Amino acid sequence: MNWTDWQTLSIENPFTANSLRETLDGGQAFRWSLEQEDIWQGTWGLHLTQLRLDPTQSLQFRHPSKNRFTTEQAIRDYLLLDTDWNAIIDQLPWRSDSHLQSSIQAFPELRLLNQPFAETLLGFMCSATKQIPQIKIMCANLANKLGDEIVDGAHALPTWEQIAQSSEETLRSLGLGFRAKNIKRTADLIVQDPGCLDTIETLPYEEAKERLLVFPGVGSKIADCTLLFGARKYEAFPVDTWIIKVLQRRYGLEGWANPQLEQFGRIHLGPYAGYAQQFLFAYERANR
DNA sequence: AGGCAGGTGGCCA
DNA sequence: TGGCCACCTGCC
């Protein structure tokens, strides 16, 4: 494949190799992989892009020459390069929370992504009781079998309309397992109400979550991940197995039920609880 | 070989 | 509300 020349993205606070890996491949998105040494290749929407840190640690990108759709601005929007993350970190309660402080220090420049809402929902519906490598395989199968071709055999994730046109059996053949039934039923609901996802994305957090919970196979955790990584609802605090471990071991919350853990997260961590969650999650996984 | 994995929903008290 | 369990599939 022919690629454009590498172009440098100017950033206030550059990534480290570690924080770039954790941001792209730490479980927010399931469509990035290490293509060559130190070159990340990923897909979102109809974008196909490679990223690397050059020898001076500057972030650079390139895209297939044929894919004129991908622009620097599209990448800046996806990576949220113009968000002042340090100002947000400053509003987290790290001054009174030494474990949070350690987690933040362990992953300097870890960021949240701004992914397309519809495909964020799809990715996390695949994630139930699966580890990241398996989720990535499911997403790749969905894209290759049902999604539009971007360029030279690279495919986008399917739209919900494309999924609705497939059978549950087809979805099962892509390795989705018991998730196939709910993903198919959710696709049917979305097709019945065109534009509903666009609407949900614009609603305030509480209302948006309520609307997502209507879809079969979407519970509190998947709804929160979708809103945090696909709709910039930073108060969303996904409670997964890793965060449960953190809250039990580091915050002494053994025996608390999930709804209470969610409430603790939102109250203790505040309007950017989801960003704090990402640091706690990354730090816990790094020390497993 | 059996248990477990970034969950959810149904059923029971 | 709280506890238990089935559910696909692949990996250890």
PDB file of C-alpha atoms in Angstrom, chain A residues 53-269:
ATOM      1  CA  LEU A  53       6.753   8.698  17.691  1.00  0.00           C
ATOM      2  CA  ASP A  54       9.765   9.944  15.740  1.00  0.00           C
ATOM      3  CA  PRO A  55      13.269   9.888  17.341  1.00  0.00           C
ATOM      4  CA  THR A  56      12.545  13.202  19.069  1.00  0.00           C
ATOM      5  CA  GLN A  57       9.277  11.778  20.449  1.00  0.00           C
ATOM      6  CA  SER A  58       7.097  13.908  18.161  1.00  0.00           C
ATOM      7  CA  LEU A  59       3.813  12.279  17.186  1.00  0.00           C
ATOM      8  CA  GLN A  60       3.551  11.689  13.445  1.00  0.00           C
ATOM      9  CA  PHE A  61       0.844  10.296  11.201  1.00  0.00           C
ATOM     10  CA  ARG A  62       0.373   9.102   7.660  1.00  0.00           C
ATOM     11  CA  HIS A  63      -2.495   7.542   5.751  1.00  0.00           C
ATOM     12  CA  PRO A  64      -2.952   5.613   2.494  1.00  0.00           C
ATOM     13  CA  SER A  65      -2.387   7.944  -0.449  1.00  0.00           C
ATOM     14  CA  LYS A  66      -5.716   6.867  -1.920  1.00  0.00           C
ATOM     15  CA  ASN A  67      -7.580   7.729   1.261  1.00  0.00           C
ATOM     16  CA  ARG A  68      -7.999  11.472   0.871  1.00  0.00           C
ATOM     17  CA  PHE A  69     -10.746  11.388   3.472  1.00  0.00           C
ATOM     18  CA  THR A  70      -8.343  11.282   6.400  1.00  0.00           C
ATOM     19  CA  THR A  71      -7.057  14.713   7.362  1.00  0.00           C
ATOM     20  CA  GLU A  72      -4.920  16.079  10.152  1.00  0.00           C
ATOM     21  CA  GLN A  73      -8.045  17.609  11.665  1.00  0.00           C
ATOM     22  CA  ALA A  74      -9.815  14.237  11.695  1.00  0.00           C
ATOM     23  CA  ILE A  75      -6.897  12.792  13.656  1.00  0.00           C
ATOM     24  CA  ARG A  76      -6.775  15.726  16.049  1.00  0.00           C
ATOM     25  CA  ASP A  77     -10.490  15.243  16.723  1.00  0.00           C
ATOM     26  CA  TYR A  78     -10.153  11.500  17.279  1.00  0.00           C
ATOM     27  CA  LEU A  79      -7.134  11.796  19.578  1.00  0.00           C
ATOM     28  CA  LEU A  80      -8.533  14.947  21.222  1.00  0.00           C
ATOM     29  CA  LEU A  81      -5.147  16.602  20.778  1.00  0.00           C
ATOM     30  CA  ASP A  82      -6.528  20.062  21.513  1.00  0.00           C
ATOM     31  CA  THR A  83      -8.016  19.161  24.883  1.00  0.00           C
ATOM     32  CA  ASP A  84      -6.117  20.500  27.898  1.00  0.00           C
ATOM     33  CA  TRP A  85      -5.799  17.221  29.771  1.00  0.00           C
ATOM     34  CA  ASN A  86      -3.515  18.647  32.430  1.00  0.00           C
ATOM     35  CA  ALA A  87      -6.207  21.122  33.398  1.00  0.00           C
ATOM     36  CA  ILE A  88      -8.620  18.215  33.759  1.00  0.00           C
ATOM     37  CA  ILE A  89      -6.145  16.174  35.795  1.00  0.00           C
ATOM     38  CA  ASP A  90      -5.758  19.169  38.059  1.00  0.00           C
ATOM     39  CA  GLN A  91      -9.473  18.914  38.862  1.00  0.00           C
ATOM     40  CA  LEU A  92      -9.185  15.256  39.928  1.00  0.00           C
ATOM     41  CA  PRO A  93      -8.815  14.640  43.692  1.00  0.00           C
ATOM     42  CA  TRP A  94      -5.212  13.397  43.489  1.00  0.00           C
ATOM     43  CA  ARG A  95      -4.134  15.774  46.271  1.00  0.00           C
ATOM     44  CA  SER A  96      -6.151  13.778  48.788  1.00  0.00           C
ATOM     45  CA  ASP A  97      -5.940  10.403  47.029  1.00  0.00           C
ATOM     46  CA  SER A  98      -2.439   8.969  46.888  1.00  0.00           C
ATOM     47  CA  HIS A  99      -3.462   5.895  44.908  1.00  0.00           C
ATOM     48  CA  LEU A 100      -4.988   8.053  42.201  1.00  0.00           C
ATOM     49  CA  GLN A 101      -1.852  10.189  42.245  1.00  0.00           C
ATOM     50  CA  SER A 102       0.351   7.103  41.729  1.00  0.00           C
ATOM     51  CA  SER A 103      -1.870   5.921  38.876  1.00  0.00           C
ATOM     52  CA  ILE A 104      -1.674   9.278  37.124  1.00  0.00           C
ATOM     53  CA  GLN A 105       2.098   9.461  37.547  1.00  0.00           C
ATOM     54  CA  ALA A 106       2.480   5.964  36.097  1.00  0.00           C
ATOM     55  CA  PHE A 107       0.799   6.961  32.810  1.00  0.00           C
ATOM     56  CA  PRO A 108       1.718  10.539  32.000  1.00  0.00           C
ATOM     57  CA  GLU A 109      -0.220  11.831  28.967  1.00  0.00           C
ATOM     58  CA  LEU A 110      -2.727   8.983  28.909  1.00  0.00           C
ATOM     59  CA  ARG A 111      -5.755  10.377  27.078  1.00  0.00           C
ATOM     60  CA  LEU A 112      -9.312   9.508  26.265  1.00  0.00           C
ATOM     61  CA  LEU A 113     -10.298   8.942  22.643  1.00  0.00           C
ATOM     62  CA  ASN A 114     -13.209  10.487  20.781  1.00  0.00           C
ATOM     63  CA  GLN A 115     -14.525   7.543  18.806  1.00  0.00           C
ATOM     64  CA  PRO A 116     -17.589   7.360  16.557  1.00  0.00           C
ATOM     65  CA  PHE A 117     -20.523   6.674  18.863  1.00  0.00           C
ATOM     66  CA  ALA A 118     -22.139   3.871  16.859  1.00  0.00           C
ATOM     67  CA  GLU A 119     -18.993   1.783  16.571  1.00  0.00           C
ATOM     68  CA  THR A 120     -18.053   2.365  20.200  1.00  0.00           C
ATOM     69  CA  LEU A 121     -21.362   0.792  21.175  1.00  0.00           C
ATOM     70  CA  LEU A 122     -20.667  -2.148  18.888  1.00  0.00           C
ATOM     71  CA  GLY A 123     -17.170  -2.750  20.215  1.00  0.00           C
ATOM     72  CA  PHE A 124     -18.280  -2.757  23.821  1.00  0.00           C
ATOM     73  CA  MET A 125     -21.258  -5.001  23.098  1.00  0.00           C
ATOM     74  CA  CYS A 126     -18.644  -7.488  21.930  1.00  0.00           C
ATOM     75  CA  SER A 127     -16.578  -7.020  25.086  1.00  0.00           C
ATOM     76  CA  ALA A 128     -18.736  -8.896  27.605  1.00  0.00           C
ATOM     77  CA  THR A 129     -16.549 -11.448  29.443  1.00  0.00           C
ATOM     78  CA  LYS A 130     -13.854 -11.265  26.789  1.00  0.00           C
ATOM     79  CA  GLN A 131     -10.250 -10.177  26.938  1.00  0.00           C
ATOM     80  CA  ILE A 132      -8.974  -7.450  24.647  1.00  0.00           C
ATOM     81  CA  PRO A 133      -7.281  -9.751  22.080  1.00  0.00           C
ATOM     82  CA  GLN A 134     -10.530 -11.697  21.627  1.00  0.00           C
ATOM     83  CA  ILE A 135     -12.604  -8.517  21.328  1.00  0.00           C
ATOM     84  CA  LYS A 136     -10.228  -7.277  18.637  1.00  0.00           C
ATOM     85  CA  ILE A 137     -10.699 -10.498  16.679  1.00  0.00           C
ATOM     86  CA  MET A 138     -14.483 -10.149  16.845  1.00  0.00           C
ATOM     87  CA  CYS A 139     -14.296  -6.551  15.616  1.00  0.00           C
ATOM     88  CA  ALA A 140     -11.904  -7.494  12.819  1.00  0.00           C
ATOM     89  CA  ASN A 141     -14.244 -10.298  11.729  1.00  0.00           C
ATOM     90  CA  LEU A 142     -17.224  -7.939  11.753  1.00  0.00           C
ATOM     91  CA  ALA A 143     -15.352  -5.378   9.677  1.00  0.00           C
ATOM     92  CA  ASN A 144     -13.933  -7.813   7.151  1.00  0.00           C
ATOM     93  CA  LYS A 145     -17.218  -9.641   6.634  1.00  0.00           C
ATOM     94  CA  LEU A 146     -19.814  -6.871   6.892  1.00  0.00           C
ATOM     95  CA  GLY A 147     -18.120  -3.468   6.752  1.00  0.00           C
ATOM     96  CA  ASP A 148     -17.351  -1.167   3.843  1.00  0.00           C
ATOM     97  CA  GLU A 149     -13.914  -1.377   2.285  1.00  0.00           C
ATOM     98  CA  ILE A 150     -11.834   1.690   3.126  1.00  0.00           C
ATOM     99  CA  VAL A 151      -8.882   0.990   0.828  1.00  0.00           C
ATOM    100  CA  ASP A 152      -6.981  -2.049  -0.442  1.00  0.00           C
ATOM    101  CA  GLY A 153      -8.720  -4.684   1.672  1.00  0.00           C
ATOM    102  CA  ALA A 154      -8.924  -2.632   4.865  1.00  0.00           C
ATOM    103  CA  HIS A 155     -12.473  -2.480   6.149  1.00  0.00           C
ATOM    104  CA  ALA A 156     -14.487  -0.235   8.426  1.00  0.00           C
ATOM    105  CA  LEU A 157     -16.653  -1.671  11.177  1.00  0.00           C
ATOM    106  CA  PRO A 158     -20.162  -2.318   9.880  1.00  0.00           C
ATOM    107  CA  THR A 159     -22.904   0.208  10.475  1.00  0.00           C
ATOM    108  CA  TRP A 160     -25.885  -0.916  12.559  1.00  0.00           C
ATOM    109  CA  GLU A 161     -27.875  -0.991   9.314  1.00  0.00           C
ATOM    110  CA  GLN A 162     -25.377  -3.460   7.874  1.00  0.00           C
ATOM    111  CA  ILE A 163     -25.617  -5.588  11.017  1.00  0.00           C
ATOM    112  CA  ALA A 164     -29.421  -5.513  10.878  1.00  0.00           C
ATOM    113  CA  GLN A 165     -29.213  -6.963   7.377  1.00  0.00           C
ATOM    114  CA  SER A 166     -27.249  -9.950   8.710  1.00  0.00           C
ATOM    115  CA  SER A 167     -28.624 -12.977  10.509  1.00  0.00           C
ATOM    116  CA  GLU A 168     -27.827 -13.994  14.068  1.00  0.00           C
ATOM    117  CA  GLU A 169     -26.280 -17.103  12.584  1.00  0.00           C
ATOM    118  CA  THR A 170     -23.914 -15.010  10.462  1.00  0.00           C
ATOM    119  CA  LEU A 171     -22.902 -13.028  13.538  1.00  0.00           C
ATOM    120  CA  ARG A 172     -22.265 -16.237  15.440  1.00  0.00           C
ATOM    121  CA  SER A 173     -20.064 -17.440  12.595  1.00  0.00           C
ATOM    122  CA  LEU A 174     -17.890 -14.365  13.230  1.00  0.00           C
ATOM    123  CA  GLY A 175     -17.184 -15.575  16.756  1.00  0.00           C
ATOM    124  CA  LEU A 176     -19.554 -13.309  18.655  1.00  0.00           C
ATOM    125  CA  GLY A 177     -20.992 -16.214  20.666  1.00  0.00           C
ATOM    126  CA  PHE A 178     -23.945 -15.413  22.900  1.00  0.00           C
ATOM    127  CA  ARG A 179     -23.453 -11.708  22.132  1.00  0.00           C
ATOM    128  CA  ALA A 180     -24.750 -12.309  18.592  1.00  0.00           C
ATOM    129  CA  LYS A 181     -28.390 -12.474  19.641  1.00  0.00           C
ATOM    130  CA  ASN A 182     -28.324  -9.181  21.542  1.00  0.00           C
ATOM    131  CA  ILE A 183     -26.280  -7.396  18.883  1.00  0.00           C
ATOM    132  CA  LYS A 184     -28.749  -8.479  16.221  1.00  0.00           C
ATOM    133  CA  ARG A 185     -31.750  -7.420  18.330  1.00  0.00           C
ATOM    134  CA  THR A 186     -30.112  -4.077  19.104  1.00  0.00           C
ATOM    135  CA  ALA A 187     -29.426  -3.543  15.400  1.00  0.00           C
ATOM    136  CA  ASP A 188     -33.106  -4.201  14.644  1.00  0.00           C
ATOM    137  CA  LEU A 189     -34.158  -1.632  17.274  1.00  0.00           C
ATOM    138  CA  ILE A 190     -31.740   0.979  15.924  1.00  0.00           C
ATOM    139  CA  VAL A 191     -32.962   0.487  12.353  1.00  0.00           C
ATOM    140  CA  GLN A 192     -36.547   0.929  13.535  1.00  0.00           C
ATOM    141  CA  ASP A 193     -35.627   4.332  14.972  1.00  0.00           C
ATOM    142  CA  PRO A 194     -33.168   5.901  12.534  1.00  0.00           C
ATOM    143  CA  GLY A 195     -31.157   8.691  14.071  1.00  0.00           C
ATOM    144  CA  CYS A 196     -31.711   7.455  17.614  1.00  0.00           C
ATOM    145  CA  LEU A 197     -27.981   7.040  18.216  1.00  0.00           C
ATOM    146  CA  ASP A 198     -27.308  10.570  16.982  1.00  0.00           C
ATOM    147  CA  THR A 199     -29.908  11.796  19.437  1.00  0.00           C
ATOM    148  CA  ILE A 200     -28.611   9.755  22.352  1.00  0.00           C
ATOM    149  CA  GLU A 201     -25.082  11.035  21.778  1.00  0.00           C
ATOM    150  CA  THR A 202     -26.229  14.615  22.303  1.00  0.00           C
ATOM    151  CA  LEU A 203     -28.268  13.995  25.479  1.00  0.00           C
ATOM    152  CA  PRO A 204     -26.911  14.698  28.968  1.00  0.00           C
ATOM    153  CA  TYR A 205     -25.193  11.734  30.605  1.00  0.00           C
ATOM    154  CA  GLU A 206     -28.059  10.431  32.730  1.00  0.00           C
ATOM    155  CA  GLU A 207     -30.626  10.532  29.935  1.00  0.00           C
ATOM    156  CA  ALA A 208     -28.221   9.112  27.376  1.00  0.00           C
ATOM    157  CA  LYS A 209     -27.417   6.207  29.684  1.00  0.00           C
ATOM    158  CA  GLU A 210     -31.094   5.525  30.300  1.00  0.00           C
ATOM    159  CA  ARG A 211     -31.663   5.347  26.549  1.00  0.00           C
ATOM    160  CA  LEU A 212     -28.714   2.995  25.998  1.00  0.00           C
ATOM    161  CA  LEU A 213     -29.874   0.632  28.746  1.00  0.00           C
ATOM    162  CA  VAL A 214     -32.984  -0.107  26.672  1.00  0.00           C
ATOM    163  CA  PHE A 215     -30.892  -2.057  24.153  1.00  0.00           C
ATOM    164  CA  PRO A 216     -30.645  -5.775  24.951  1.00  0.00           C
ATOM    165  CA  GLY A 217     -27.122  -6.711  25.958  1.00  0.00           C
ATOM    166  CA  VAL A 218     -26.334  -3.191  27.138  1.00  0.00           C
ATOM    167  CA  GLY A 219     -26.032  -2.919  30.901  1.00  0.00           C
ATOM    168  CA  SER A 220     -24.500  -0.262  33.073  1.00  0.00           C
ATOM    169  CA  LYS A 221     -20.882  -1.039  32.259  1.00  0.00           C
ATOM    170  CA  ILE A 222     -21.226  -1.165  28.489  1.00  0.00           C
ATOM    171  CA  ALA A 223     -23.397   1.975  28.516  1.00  0.00           C
ATOM    172  CA  ASP A 224     -20.774   3.850  30.533  1.00  0.00           C
ATOM    173  CA  CYS A 225     -17.907   2.728  28.272  1.00  0.00           C
ATOM    174  CA  THR A 226     -19.871   3.775  25.194  1.00  0.00           C
ATOM    175  CA  LEU A 227     -20.603   7.210  26.654  1.00  0.00           C
ATOM    176  CA  LEU A 228     -17.082   7.749  27.985  1.00  0.00           C
ATOM    177  CA  PHE A 229     -15.109   6.643  24.916  1.00  0.00           C
ATOM    178  CA  GLY A 230     -17.695   7.422  22.217  1.00  0.00           C
ATOM    179  CA  ALA A 231     -19.565  10.505  23.414  1.00  0.00           C
ATOM    180  CA  ARG A 232     -17.175  12.380  25.703  1.00  0.00           C
ATOM    181  CA  LYS A 233     -19.396  11.962  28.769  1.00  0.00           C
ATOM    182  CA  TYR A 234     -16.538  12.205  31.253  1.00  0.00           C
ATOM    183  CA  GLU A 235     -18.687  11.657  34.332  1.00  0.00           C
ATOM    184  CA  ALA A 236     -19.393   8.093  33.171  1.00  0.00           C
ATOM    185  CA  PHE A 237     -17.580   5.688  35.518  1.00  0.00           C
ATOM    186  CA  PRO A 238     -17.545   2.152  34.079  1.00  0.00           C
ATOM    187  CA  VAL A 239     -17.351  -0.434  36.858  1.00  0.00           C
ATOM    188  CA  ASP A 240     -15.620  -3.506  35.464  1.00  0.00           C
ATOM    189  CA  THR A 241     -13.694  -6.326  37.071  1.00  0.00           C
ATOM    190  CA  TRP A 242     -10.489  -4.273  37.216  1.00  0.00           C
ATOM    191  CA  ILE A 243     -12.088  -1.261  38.833  1.00  0.00           C
ATOM    192  CA  ILE A 244     -13.856  -3.527  41.312  1.00  0.00           C
ATOM    193  CA  LYS A 245     -10.432  -4.872  42.319  1.00  0.00           C
ATOM    194  CA  VAL A 246      -9.049  -1.346  42.687  1.00  0.00           C
ATOM    195  CA  LEU A 247     -11.975  -0.154  44.765  1.00  0.00           C
ATOM    196  CA  GLN A 248     -11.848  -3.247  46.978  1.00  0.00           C
ATOM    197  CA  ARG A 249      -8.106  -3.393  47.512  1.00  0.00           C
ATOM    198  CA  ARG A 250      -7.104   0.257  47.424  1.00  0.00           C
ATOM    199  CA  TYR A 251     -10.210   1.965  48.690  1.00  0.00           C
ATOM    200  CA  GLY A 252     -11.404  -0.684  51.172  1.00  0.00           C
ATOM    201  CA  LEU A 253     -14.803  -1.153  49.551  1.00  0.00           C
ATOM    202  CA  GLU A 254     -15.082  -4.932  49.898  1.00  0.00           C
ATOM    203  CA  GLY A 255     -18.650  -6.149  49.714  1.00  0.00           C
ATOM    204  CA  TRP A 256     -20.049  -3.081  47.956  1.00  0.00           C
ATOM    205  CA  ALA A 257     -22.515  -3.766  45.152  1.00  0.00           C
ATOM    206  CA  ASN A 258     -21.804  -2.387  41.685  1.00  0.00           C
ATOM    207  CA  PRO A 259     -24.386   0.441  41.778  1.00  0.00           C
ATOM    208  CA  GLN A 260     -22.840   1.651  45.043  1.00  0.00           C
ATOM    209  CA  LEU A 261     -19.346   1.451  43.526  1.00  0.00           C
ATOM    210  CA  GLU A 262     -20.543   3.558  40.585  1.00  0.00           C
ATOM    211  CA  GLN A 263     -21.964   6.113  42.962  1.00  0.00           C
ATOM    212  CA  PHE A 264     -18.766   6.168  45.000  1.00  0.00           C
ATOM    213  CA  GLY A 265     -16.784   6.795  41.816  1.00  0.00           C
ATOM    214  CA  ARG A 266     -18.930   9.671  40.671  1.00  0.00           C
ATOM    215  CA  ILE A 267     -19.026  11.314  44.094  1.00  0.00           C
ATOM    216  CA  HIS A 268     -15.378  10.811  45.020  1.00  0.00           C
ATOM    217  CA  LEU A 269     -13.881  11.489  41.575  1.00  0.00           C
TER     218      LEU A 269
END
